[in-house]
mmCIF file of C-alpha atoms in Angstrom:
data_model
loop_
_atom_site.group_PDB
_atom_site.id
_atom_site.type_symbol
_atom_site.label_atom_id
_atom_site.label_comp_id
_atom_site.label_asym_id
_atom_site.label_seq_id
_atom_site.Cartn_x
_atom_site.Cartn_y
_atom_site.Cartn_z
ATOM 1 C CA UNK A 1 21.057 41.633 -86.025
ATOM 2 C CA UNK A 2 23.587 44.157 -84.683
ATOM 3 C CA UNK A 3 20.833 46.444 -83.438
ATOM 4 C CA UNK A 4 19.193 43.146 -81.766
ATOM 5 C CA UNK A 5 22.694 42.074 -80.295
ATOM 6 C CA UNK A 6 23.789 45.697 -78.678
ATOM 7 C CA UNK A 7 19.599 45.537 -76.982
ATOM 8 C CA UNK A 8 19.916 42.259 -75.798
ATOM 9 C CA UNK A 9 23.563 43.291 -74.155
ATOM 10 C CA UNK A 10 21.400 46.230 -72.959
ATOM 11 C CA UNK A 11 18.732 44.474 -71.442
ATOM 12 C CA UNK A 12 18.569 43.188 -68.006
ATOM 13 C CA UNK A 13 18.308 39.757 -69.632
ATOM 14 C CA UNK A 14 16.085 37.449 -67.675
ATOM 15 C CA UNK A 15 14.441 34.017 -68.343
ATOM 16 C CA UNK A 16 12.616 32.698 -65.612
ATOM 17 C CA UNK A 17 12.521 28.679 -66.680
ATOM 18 C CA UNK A 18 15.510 27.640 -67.438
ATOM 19 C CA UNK A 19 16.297 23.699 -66.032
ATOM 20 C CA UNK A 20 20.350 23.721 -65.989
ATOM 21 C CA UNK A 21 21.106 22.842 -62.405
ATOM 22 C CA UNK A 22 19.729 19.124 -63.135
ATOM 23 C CA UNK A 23 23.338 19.275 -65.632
ATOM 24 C CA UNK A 24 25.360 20.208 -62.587
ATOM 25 C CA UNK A 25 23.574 17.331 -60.378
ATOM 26 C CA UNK A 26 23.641 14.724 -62.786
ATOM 27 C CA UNK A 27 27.203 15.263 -65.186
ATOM 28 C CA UNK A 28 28.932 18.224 -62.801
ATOM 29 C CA UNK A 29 28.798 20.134 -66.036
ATOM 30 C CA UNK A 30 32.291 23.017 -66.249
ATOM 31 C CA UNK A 31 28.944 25.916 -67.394
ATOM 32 C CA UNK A 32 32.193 28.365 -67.461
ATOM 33 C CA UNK A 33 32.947 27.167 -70.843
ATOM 34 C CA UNK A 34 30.776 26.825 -73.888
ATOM 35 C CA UNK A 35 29.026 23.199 -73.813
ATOM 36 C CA UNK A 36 28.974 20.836 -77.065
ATOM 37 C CA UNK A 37 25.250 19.829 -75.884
ATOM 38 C CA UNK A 38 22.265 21.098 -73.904
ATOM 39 C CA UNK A 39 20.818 24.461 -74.144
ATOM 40 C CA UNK A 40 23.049 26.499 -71.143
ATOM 41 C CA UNK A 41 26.044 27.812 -70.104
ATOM 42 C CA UNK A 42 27.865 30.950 -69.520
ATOM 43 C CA UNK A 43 29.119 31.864 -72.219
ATOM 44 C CA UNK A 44 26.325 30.952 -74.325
ATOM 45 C CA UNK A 45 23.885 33.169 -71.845
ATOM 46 C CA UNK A 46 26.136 36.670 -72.572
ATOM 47 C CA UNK A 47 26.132 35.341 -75.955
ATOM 48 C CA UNK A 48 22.660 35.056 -75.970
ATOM 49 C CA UNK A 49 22.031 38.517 -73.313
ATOM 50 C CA UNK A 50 20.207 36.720 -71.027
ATOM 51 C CA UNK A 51 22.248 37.819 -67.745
ATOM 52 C CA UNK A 52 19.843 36.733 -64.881
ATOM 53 C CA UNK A 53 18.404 33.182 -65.401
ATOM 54 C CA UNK A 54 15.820 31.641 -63.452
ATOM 55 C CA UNK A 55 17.472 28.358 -62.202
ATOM 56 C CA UNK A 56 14.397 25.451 -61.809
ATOM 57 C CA UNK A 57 15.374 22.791 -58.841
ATOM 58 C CA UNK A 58 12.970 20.497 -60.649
ATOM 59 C CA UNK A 59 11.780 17.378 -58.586
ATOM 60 C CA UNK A 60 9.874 15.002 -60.687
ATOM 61 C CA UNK A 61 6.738 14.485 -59.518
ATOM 62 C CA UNK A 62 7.542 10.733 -58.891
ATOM 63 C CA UNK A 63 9.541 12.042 -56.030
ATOM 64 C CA UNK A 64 7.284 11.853 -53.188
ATOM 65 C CA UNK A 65 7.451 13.610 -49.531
ATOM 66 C CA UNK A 66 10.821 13.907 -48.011
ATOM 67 C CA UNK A 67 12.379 11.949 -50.969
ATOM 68 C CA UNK A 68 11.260 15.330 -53.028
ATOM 69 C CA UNK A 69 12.592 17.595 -50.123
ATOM 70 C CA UNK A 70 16.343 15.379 -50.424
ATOM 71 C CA UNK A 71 16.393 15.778 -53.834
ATOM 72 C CA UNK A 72 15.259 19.433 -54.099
ATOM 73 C CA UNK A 73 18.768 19.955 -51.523
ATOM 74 C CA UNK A 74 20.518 17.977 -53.640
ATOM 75 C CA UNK A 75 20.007 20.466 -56.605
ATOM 76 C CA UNK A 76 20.582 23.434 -54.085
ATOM 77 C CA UNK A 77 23.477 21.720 -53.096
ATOM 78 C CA UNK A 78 25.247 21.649 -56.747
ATOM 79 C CA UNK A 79 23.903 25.185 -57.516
ATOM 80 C CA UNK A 80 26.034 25.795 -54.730
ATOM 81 C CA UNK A 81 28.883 24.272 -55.308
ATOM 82 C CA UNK A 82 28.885 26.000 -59.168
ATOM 83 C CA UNK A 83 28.022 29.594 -57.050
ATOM 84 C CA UNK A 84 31.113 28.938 -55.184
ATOM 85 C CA UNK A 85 33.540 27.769 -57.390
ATOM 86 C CA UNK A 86 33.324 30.530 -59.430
ATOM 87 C CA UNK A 87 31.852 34.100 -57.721
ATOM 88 C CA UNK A 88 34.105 35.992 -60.334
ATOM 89 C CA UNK A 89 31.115 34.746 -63.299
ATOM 90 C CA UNK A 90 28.159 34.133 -61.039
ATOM 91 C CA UNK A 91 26.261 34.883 -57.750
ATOM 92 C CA UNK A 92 23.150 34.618 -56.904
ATOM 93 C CA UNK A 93 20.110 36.994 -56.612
ATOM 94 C CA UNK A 94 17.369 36.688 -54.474
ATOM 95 C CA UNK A 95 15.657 40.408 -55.291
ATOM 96 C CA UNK A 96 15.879 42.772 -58.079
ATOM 97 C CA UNK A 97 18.095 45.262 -56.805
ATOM 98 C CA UNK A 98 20.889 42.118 -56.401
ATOM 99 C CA UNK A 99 19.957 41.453 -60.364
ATOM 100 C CA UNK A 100 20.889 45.100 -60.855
ATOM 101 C CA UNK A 101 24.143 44.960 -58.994
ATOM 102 C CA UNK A 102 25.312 41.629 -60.174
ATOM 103 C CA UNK A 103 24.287 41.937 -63.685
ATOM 104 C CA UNK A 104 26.084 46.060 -63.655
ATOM 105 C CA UNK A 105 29.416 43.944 -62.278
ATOM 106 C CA UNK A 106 29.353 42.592 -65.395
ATOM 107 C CA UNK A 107 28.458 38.821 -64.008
ATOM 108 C CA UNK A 108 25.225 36.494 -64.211
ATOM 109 C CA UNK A 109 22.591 36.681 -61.541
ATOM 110 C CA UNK A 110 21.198 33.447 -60.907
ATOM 111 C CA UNK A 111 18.412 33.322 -59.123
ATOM 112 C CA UNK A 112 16.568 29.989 -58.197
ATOM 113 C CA UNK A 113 13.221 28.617 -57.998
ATOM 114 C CA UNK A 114 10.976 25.550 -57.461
ATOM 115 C CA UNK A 115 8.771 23.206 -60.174
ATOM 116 C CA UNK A 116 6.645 21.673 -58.327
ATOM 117 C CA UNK A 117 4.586 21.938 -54.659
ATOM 118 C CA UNK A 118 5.272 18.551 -53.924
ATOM 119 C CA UNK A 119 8.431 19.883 -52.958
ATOM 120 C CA UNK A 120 7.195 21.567 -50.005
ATOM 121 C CA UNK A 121 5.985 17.778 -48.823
ATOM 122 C CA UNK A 122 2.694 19.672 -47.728
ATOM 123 C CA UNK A 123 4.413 21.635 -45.118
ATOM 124 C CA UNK A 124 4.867 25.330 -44.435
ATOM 125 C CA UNK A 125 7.796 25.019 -42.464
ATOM 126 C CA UNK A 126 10.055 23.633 -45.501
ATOM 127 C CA UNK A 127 8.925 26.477 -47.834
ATOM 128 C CA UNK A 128 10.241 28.778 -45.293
ATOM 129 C CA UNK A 129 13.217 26.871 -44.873
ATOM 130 C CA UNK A 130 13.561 27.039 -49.056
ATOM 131 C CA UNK A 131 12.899 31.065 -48.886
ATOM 132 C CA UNK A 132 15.760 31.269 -46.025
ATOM 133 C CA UNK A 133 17.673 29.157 -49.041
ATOM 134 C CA UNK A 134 16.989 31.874 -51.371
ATOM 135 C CA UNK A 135 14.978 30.269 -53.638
ATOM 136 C CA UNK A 136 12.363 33.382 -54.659
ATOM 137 C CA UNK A 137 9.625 31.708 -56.693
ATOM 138 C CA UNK A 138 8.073 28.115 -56.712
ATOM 139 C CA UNK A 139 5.493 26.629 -59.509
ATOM 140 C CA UNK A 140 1.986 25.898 -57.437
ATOM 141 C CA UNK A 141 1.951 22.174 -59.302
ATOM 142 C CA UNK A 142 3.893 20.289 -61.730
ATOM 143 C CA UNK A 143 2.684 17.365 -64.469
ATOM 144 C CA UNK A 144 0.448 15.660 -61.855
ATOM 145 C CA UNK A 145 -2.071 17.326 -59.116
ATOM 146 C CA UNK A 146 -0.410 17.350 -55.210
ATOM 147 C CA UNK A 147 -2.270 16.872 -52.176
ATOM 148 C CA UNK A 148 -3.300 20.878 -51.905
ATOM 149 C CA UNK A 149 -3.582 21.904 -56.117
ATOM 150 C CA UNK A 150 -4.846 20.903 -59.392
ATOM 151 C CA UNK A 151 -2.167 20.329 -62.778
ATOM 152 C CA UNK A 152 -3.095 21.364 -65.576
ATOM 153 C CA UNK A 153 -2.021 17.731 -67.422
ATOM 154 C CA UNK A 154 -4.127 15.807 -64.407
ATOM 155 C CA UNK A 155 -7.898 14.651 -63.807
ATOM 156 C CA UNK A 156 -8.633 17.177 -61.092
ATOM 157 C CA UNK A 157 -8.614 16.260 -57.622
ATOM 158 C CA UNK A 158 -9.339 19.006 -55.250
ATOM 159 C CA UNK A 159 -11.547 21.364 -57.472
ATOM 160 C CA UNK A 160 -8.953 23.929 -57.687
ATOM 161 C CA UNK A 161 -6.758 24.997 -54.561
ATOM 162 C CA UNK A 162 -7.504 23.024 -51.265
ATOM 163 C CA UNK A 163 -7.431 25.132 -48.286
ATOM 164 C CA UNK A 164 -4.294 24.634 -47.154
ATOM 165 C CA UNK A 165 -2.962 25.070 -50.951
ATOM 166 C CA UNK A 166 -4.926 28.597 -50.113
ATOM 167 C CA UNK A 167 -2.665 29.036 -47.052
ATOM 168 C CA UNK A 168 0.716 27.766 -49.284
ATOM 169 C CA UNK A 169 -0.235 30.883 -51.767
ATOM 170 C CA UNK A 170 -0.575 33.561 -48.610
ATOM 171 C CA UNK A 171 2.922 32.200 -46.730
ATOM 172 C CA UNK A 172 4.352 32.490 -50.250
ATOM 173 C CA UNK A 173 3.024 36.350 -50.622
ATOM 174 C CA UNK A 174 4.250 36.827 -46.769
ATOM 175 C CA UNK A 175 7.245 35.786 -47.546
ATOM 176 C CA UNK A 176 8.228 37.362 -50.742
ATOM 177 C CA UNK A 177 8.528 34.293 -52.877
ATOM 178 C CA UNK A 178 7.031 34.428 -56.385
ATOM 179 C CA UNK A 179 3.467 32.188 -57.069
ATOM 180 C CA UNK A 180 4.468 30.572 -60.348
ATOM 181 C CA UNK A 181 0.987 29.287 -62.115
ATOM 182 C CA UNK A 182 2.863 27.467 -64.844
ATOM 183 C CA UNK A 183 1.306 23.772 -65.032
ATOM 184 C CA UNK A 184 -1.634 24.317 -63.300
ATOM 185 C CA UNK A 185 -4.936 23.918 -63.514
ATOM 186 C CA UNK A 186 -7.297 26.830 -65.058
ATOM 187 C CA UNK A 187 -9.322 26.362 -62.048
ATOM 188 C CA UNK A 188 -5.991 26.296 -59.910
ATOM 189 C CA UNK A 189 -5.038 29.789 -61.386
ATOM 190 C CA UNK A 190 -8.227 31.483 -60.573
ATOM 191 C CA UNK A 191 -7.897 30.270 -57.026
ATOM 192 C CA UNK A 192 -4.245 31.432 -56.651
ATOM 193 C CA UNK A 193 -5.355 35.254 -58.621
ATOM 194 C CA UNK A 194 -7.987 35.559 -56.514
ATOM 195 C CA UNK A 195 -6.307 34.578 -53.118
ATOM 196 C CA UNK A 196 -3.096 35.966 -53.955
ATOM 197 C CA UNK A 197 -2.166 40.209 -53.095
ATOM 198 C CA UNK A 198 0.987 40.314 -55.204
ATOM 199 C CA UNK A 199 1.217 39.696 -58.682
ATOM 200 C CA UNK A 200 1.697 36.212 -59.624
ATOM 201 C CA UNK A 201 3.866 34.936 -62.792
ATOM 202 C CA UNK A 202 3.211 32.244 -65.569
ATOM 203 C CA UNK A 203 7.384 31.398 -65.474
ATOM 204 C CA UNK A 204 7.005 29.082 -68.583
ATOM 205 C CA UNK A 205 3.708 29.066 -70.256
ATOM 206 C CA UNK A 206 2.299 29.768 -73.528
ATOM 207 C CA UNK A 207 -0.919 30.874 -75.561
ATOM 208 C CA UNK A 208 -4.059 28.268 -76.159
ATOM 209 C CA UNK A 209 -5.374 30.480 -78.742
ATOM 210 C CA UNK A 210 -2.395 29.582 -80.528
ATOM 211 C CA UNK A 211 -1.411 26.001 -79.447
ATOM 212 C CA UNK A 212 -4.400 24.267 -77.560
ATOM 213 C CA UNK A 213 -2.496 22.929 -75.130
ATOM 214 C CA UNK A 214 -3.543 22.599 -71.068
ATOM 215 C CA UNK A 215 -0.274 23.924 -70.669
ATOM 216 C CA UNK A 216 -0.870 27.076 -72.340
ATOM 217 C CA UNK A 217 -2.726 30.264 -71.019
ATOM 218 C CA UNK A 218 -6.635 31.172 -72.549
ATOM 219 C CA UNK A 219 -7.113 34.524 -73.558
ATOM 220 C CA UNK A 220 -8.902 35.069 -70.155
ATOM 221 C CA UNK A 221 -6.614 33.480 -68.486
ATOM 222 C CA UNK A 222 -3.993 36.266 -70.064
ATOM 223 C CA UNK A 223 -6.057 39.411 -69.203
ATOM 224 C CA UNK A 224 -6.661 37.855 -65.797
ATOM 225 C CA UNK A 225 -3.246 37.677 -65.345
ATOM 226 C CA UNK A 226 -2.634 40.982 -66.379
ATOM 227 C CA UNK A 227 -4.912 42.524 -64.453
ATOM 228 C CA UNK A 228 -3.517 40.845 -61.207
ATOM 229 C CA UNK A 229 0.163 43.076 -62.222
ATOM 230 C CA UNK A 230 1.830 39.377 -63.160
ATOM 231 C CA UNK A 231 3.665 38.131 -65.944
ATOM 232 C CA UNK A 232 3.668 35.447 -68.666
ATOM 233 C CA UNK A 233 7.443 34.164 -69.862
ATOM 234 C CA UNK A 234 6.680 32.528 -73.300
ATOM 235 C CA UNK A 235 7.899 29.182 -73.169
ATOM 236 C CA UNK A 236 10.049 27.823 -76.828
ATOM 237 C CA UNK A 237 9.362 24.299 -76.364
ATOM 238 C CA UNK A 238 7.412 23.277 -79.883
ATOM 239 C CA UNK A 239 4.890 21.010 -78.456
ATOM 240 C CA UNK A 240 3.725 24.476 -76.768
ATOM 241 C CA UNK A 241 4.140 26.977 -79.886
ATOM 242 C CA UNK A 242 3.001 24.801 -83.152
ATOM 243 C CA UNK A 243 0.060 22.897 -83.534
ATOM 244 C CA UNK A 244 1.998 20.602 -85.974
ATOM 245 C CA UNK A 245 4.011 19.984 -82.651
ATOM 246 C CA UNK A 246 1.349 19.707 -79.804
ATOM 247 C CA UNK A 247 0.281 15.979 -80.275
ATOM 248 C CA UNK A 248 4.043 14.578 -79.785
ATOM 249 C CA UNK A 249 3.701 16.765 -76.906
ATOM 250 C CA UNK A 250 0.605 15.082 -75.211
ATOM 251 C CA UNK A 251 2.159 11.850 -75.492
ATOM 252 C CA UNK A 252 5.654 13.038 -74.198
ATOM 253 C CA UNK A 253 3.482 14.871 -70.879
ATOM 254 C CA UNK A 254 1.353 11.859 -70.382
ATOM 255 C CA UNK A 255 4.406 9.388 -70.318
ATOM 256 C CA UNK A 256 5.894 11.574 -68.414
ATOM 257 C CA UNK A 257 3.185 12.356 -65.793
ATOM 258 C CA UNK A 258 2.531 8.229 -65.315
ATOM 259 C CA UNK A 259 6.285 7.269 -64.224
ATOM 260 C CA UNK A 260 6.003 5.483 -61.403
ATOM 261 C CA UNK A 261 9.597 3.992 -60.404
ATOM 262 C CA UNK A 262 10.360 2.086 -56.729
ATOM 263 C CA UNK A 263 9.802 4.884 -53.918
ATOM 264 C CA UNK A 264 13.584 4.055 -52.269
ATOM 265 C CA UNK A 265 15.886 7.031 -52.815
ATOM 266 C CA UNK A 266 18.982 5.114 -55.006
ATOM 267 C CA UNK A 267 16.092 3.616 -57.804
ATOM 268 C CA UNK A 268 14.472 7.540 -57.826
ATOM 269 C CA UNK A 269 18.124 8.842 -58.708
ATOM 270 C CA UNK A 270 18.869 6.252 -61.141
ATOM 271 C CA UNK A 271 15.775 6.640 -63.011
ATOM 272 C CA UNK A 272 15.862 9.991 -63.016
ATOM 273 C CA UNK A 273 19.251 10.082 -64.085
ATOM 274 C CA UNK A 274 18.428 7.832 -67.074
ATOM 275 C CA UNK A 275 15.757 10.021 -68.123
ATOM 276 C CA UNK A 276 17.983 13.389 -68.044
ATOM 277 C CA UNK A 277 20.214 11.516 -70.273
ATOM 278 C CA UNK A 278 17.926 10.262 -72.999
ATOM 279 C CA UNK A 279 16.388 14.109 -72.858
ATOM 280 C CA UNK A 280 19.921 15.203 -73.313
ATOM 281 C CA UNK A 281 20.242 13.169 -76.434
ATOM 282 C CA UNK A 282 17.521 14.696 -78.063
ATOM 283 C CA UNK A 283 18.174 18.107 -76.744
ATOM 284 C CA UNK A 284 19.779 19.462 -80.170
ATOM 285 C CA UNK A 285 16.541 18.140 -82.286
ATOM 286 C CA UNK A 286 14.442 19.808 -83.698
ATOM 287 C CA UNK A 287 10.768 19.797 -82.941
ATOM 288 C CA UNK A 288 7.847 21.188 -85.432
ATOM 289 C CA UNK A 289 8.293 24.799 -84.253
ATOM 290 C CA UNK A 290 10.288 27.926 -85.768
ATOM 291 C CA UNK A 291 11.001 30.849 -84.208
ATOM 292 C CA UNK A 292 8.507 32.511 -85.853
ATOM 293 C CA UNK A 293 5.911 30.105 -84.065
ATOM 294 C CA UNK A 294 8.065 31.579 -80.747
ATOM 295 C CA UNK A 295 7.514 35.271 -82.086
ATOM 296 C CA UNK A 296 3.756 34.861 -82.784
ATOM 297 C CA UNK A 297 3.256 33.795 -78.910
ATOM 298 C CA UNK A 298 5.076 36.746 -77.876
ATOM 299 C CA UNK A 299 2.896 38.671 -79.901
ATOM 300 C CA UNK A 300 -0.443 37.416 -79.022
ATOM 301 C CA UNK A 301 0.216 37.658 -75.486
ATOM 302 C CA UNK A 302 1.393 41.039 -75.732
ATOM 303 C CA UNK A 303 -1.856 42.328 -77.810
ATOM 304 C CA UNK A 304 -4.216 40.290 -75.128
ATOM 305 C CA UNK A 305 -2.401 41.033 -71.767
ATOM 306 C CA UNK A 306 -0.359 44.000 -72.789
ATOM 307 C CA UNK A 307 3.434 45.371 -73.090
ATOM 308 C CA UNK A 308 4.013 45.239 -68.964
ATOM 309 C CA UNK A 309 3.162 41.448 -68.697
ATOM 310 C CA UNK A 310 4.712 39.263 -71.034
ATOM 311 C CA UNK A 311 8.635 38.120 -70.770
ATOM 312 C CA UNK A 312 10.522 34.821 -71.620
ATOM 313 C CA UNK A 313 10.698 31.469 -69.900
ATOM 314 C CA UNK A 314 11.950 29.549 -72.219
ATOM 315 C CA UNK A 315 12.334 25.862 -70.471
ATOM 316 C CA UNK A 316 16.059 25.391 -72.148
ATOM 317 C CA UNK A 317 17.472 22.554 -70.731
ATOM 318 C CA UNK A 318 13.696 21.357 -69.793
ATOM 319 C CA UNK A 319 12.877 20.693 -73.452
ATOM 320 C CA UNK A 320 13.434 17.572 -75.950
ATOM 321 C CA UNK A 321 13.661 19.592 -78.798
ATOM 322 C CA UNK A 322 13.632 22.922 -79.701
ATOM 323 C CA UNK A 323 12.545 25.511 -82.542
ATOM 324 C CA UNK A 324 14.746 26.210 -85.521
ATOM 325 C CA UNK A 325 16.392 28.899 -85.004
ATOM 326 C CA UNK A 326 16.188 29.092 -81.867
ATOM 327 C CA UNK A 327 18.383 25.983 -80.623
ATOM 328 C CA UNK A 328 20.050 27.630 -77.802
ATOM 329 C CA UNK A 329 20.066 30.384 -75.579
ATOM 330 C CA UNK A 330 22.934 32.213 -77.363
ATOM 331 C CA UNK A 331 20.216 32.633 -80.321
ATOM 332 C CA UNK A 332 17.965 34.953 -78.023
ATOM 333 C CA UNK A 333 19.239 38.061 -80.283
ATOM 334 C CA UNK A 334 17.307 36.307 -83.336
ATOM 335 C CA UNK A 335 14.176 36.660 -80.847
ATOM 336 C CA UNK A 336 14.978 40.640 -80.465
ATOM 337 C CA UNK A 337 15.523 41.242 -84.279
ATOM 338 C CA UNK A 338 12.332 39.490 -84.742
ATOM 339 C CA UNK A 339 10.545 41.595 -82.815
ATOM 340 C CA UNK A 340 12.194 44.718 -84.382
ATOM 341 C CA UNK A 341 10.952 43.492 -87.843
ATOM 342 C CA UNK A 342 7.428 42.925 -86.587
ATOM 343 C CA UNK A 343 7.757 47.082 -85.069
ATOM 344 C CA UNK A 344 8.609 46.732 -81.226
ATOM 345 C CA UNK A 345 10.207 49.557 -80.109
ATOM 346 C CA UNK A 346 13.625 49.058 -78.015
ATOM 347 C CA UNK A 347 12.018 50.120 -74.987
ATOM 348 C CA UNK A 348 9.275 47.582 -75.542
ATOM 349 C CA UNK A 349 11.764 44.362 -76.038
ATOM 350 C CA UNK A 350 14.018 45.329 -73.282
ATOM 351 C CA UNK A 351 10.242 45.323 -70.816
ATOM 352 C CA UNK A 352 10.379 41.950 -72.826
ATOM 353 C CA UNK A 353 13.458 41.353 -72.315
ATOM 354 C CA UNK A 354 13.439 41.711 -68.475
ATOM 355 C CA UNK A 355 12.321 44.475 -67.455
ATOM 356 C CA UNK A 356 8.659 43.210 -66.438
ATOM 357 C CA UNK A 357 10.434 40.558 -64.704
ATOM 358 C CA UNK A 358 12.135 42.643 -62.394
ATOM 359 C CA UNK A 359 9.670 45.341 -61.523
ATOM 360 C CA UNK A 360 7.177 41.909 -60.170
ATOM 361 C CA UNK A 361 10.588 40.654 -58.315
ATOM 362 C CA UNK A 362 10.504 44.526 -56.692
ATOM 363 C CA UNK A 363 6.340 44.100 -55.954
ATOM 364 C CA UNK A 364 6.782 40.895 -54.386
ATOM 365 C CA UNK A 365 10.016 40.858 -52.742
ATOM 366 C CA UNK A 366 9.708 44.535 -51.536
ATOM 367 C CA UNK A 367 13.997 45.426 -52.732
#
């Protein structure tokens, strides 16, 4: 654990799901001191070595058109707020040679991204207005299918990507923002490899071979991925990495994916409010997953896509419940040692560890 702890203070330390700006919108969290509940928080991410986080502006996907654009600034707004209240701890990164500074001065890079194309509100011009935000990666589709591409947890609409979800994909690439292909569709990820001429990333996904979950990436799916110069960022949530888990996990997705409250802006908050609190409540469970389940996802993805194209995405702060021993971020160094025991080389976990992350930040972003 000592050898674990001084990698993991090596590493560049990135996580590209994490869903802790929902804390700072909903409770105006203090994530400068270490938090009784939830998964996040300062100190618990140098505890932990994970120095540049991916921060999610999740919009549930009952948020429709410009209610989901006023709620995705609403999340901007308190990542903000946190950014400026404290630029001694935190600042935030919009390319990898910012995570390199920020992380070498000793502080966390944040850098943010979207869940969800519904966000966009089917319209070019706000994703470029997001990019000019600095938000540097958005997931294609989220637990239901959007007017222009398929979810994974959804009866498929538009066979894939529609053509304008073809032109969302090439304005992303243009742009420099990062085509996440967590939640979506298999069909929906072959569009977006094939269209796309930067490598894409899985932010928070998992391994079907493992855990047959829509969620989770096939084999094919892996190599595919691999072969396009992306990334995968195993996701810890146990409904992904355990069988034993997976059917609470369908049921949890599908209630999910059906909420349907009153489309006026004050009922959205309030029932979305409610439902970060009863997650929050469960947050400390745990679900029918070990770390080991965690480590044998790593591992499989790493034998069928390779060393250069597997990382973490963990979804803290995003899940219900969580693997034992694994029940926060601060317990990342237990994911390190793990790996040491099972014969990765340092080099290999700090790739792992970050370092795959940031050289697709460098291919897409271009710094």
């Amino acid at each position: 654990m000592a050898r674990a702890r001084r990698i993991q203070s090596e590493a560049i330390g990135i996580d590209t799901h994490i869903d802790t700006a929902q804390r700072l919108l909903y409770e105006n969290v203090d994530l400068t001191r270490k938090l009784a509940d939830g998964h996040v928080d300062l100190p618990r991410l140098r505890e932990g070595g994970m120095h540049a986080p991916f921060f999610s502006l999740w919009v549930p996907v009952y948020y429709h058109g410009a209610e989901a654009v006023r709620r995705t600034l609403d999340l901007r707004d308190a990542m903000q707020s946190f950014l400026d209240a404290h630029p001694d701890q935190i600042e935030l990164a919009t390319s990898a040679s910012d995570i390199e500074r920020i992380v070498g001065a000793r502080k966390i890079a944040a850098v943010l991204t979207l869940e969800g194309g519904h966000q966009i509100d089917d319209d070019l011009r706000v994703l470029r207005m997001y990019y000019r935000l600095g938000i540097r990666a958005m997931t294609l589709a989220h637990f239901r299918n959007n007017n222009w591409a398929d979810s994974s947890t959804d009866k498929p609409w538009h066979n894939g990507l529609t053509e304008f979800g073809k032109q969302v994909v090439r304005e992303m690439n243009r742009l420099g923002m990062m085509v996440d292909i967590s939640h979506v569709s298999d069909k929906t990820f072959y569009d977006a490899i094939r269209i796309s001429v930067k490598p894409v990333i899985a932010s928070h996904s998992s391994c079907r071979a493992l855990t047959d979950m829509p969620r989770n990436m096939t084999d094919d799916m892996l190599r595919a991925l691999a072969k396009n110069g992306g990334v995968v960022g195993i996701n810890f949530y146990p409904g992904f990495i355990s069988e034993k888990a997976s059917q609470a996990s369908r049921q949890h997705i599908a209630a999910q994916a059906s909420a349907l409250p009153p489309q006026n802006a004050k009922a959205l908050d309030e029932y979305a409010a409610n439902e970060h609190f009863k997650d929050l409540a469960a947050s400390g469970k745990h679900g029918d997953a070990t770390l080991e389940d965690a480590l044998n996802h790593i591992d499989h993805a790493v034998k069928v896509a390779g060393i250069d194209h597997v990382g973490i995405g963990s979804d803290w702060d995003g899940i219900d419940k969580v693997p034992a021993g694994l029940e926060d971020v601060s317990k990342m160094p237990a994911v390190t040692a793990g790996l040491l025991k099972r014969g990765y080389s340092e080099q290999d976990i700090k790739k792992i560890m970050g370092g795959n992350f940031l050289r697709v930040m460098r291919e897409v972003i271009g710094k």
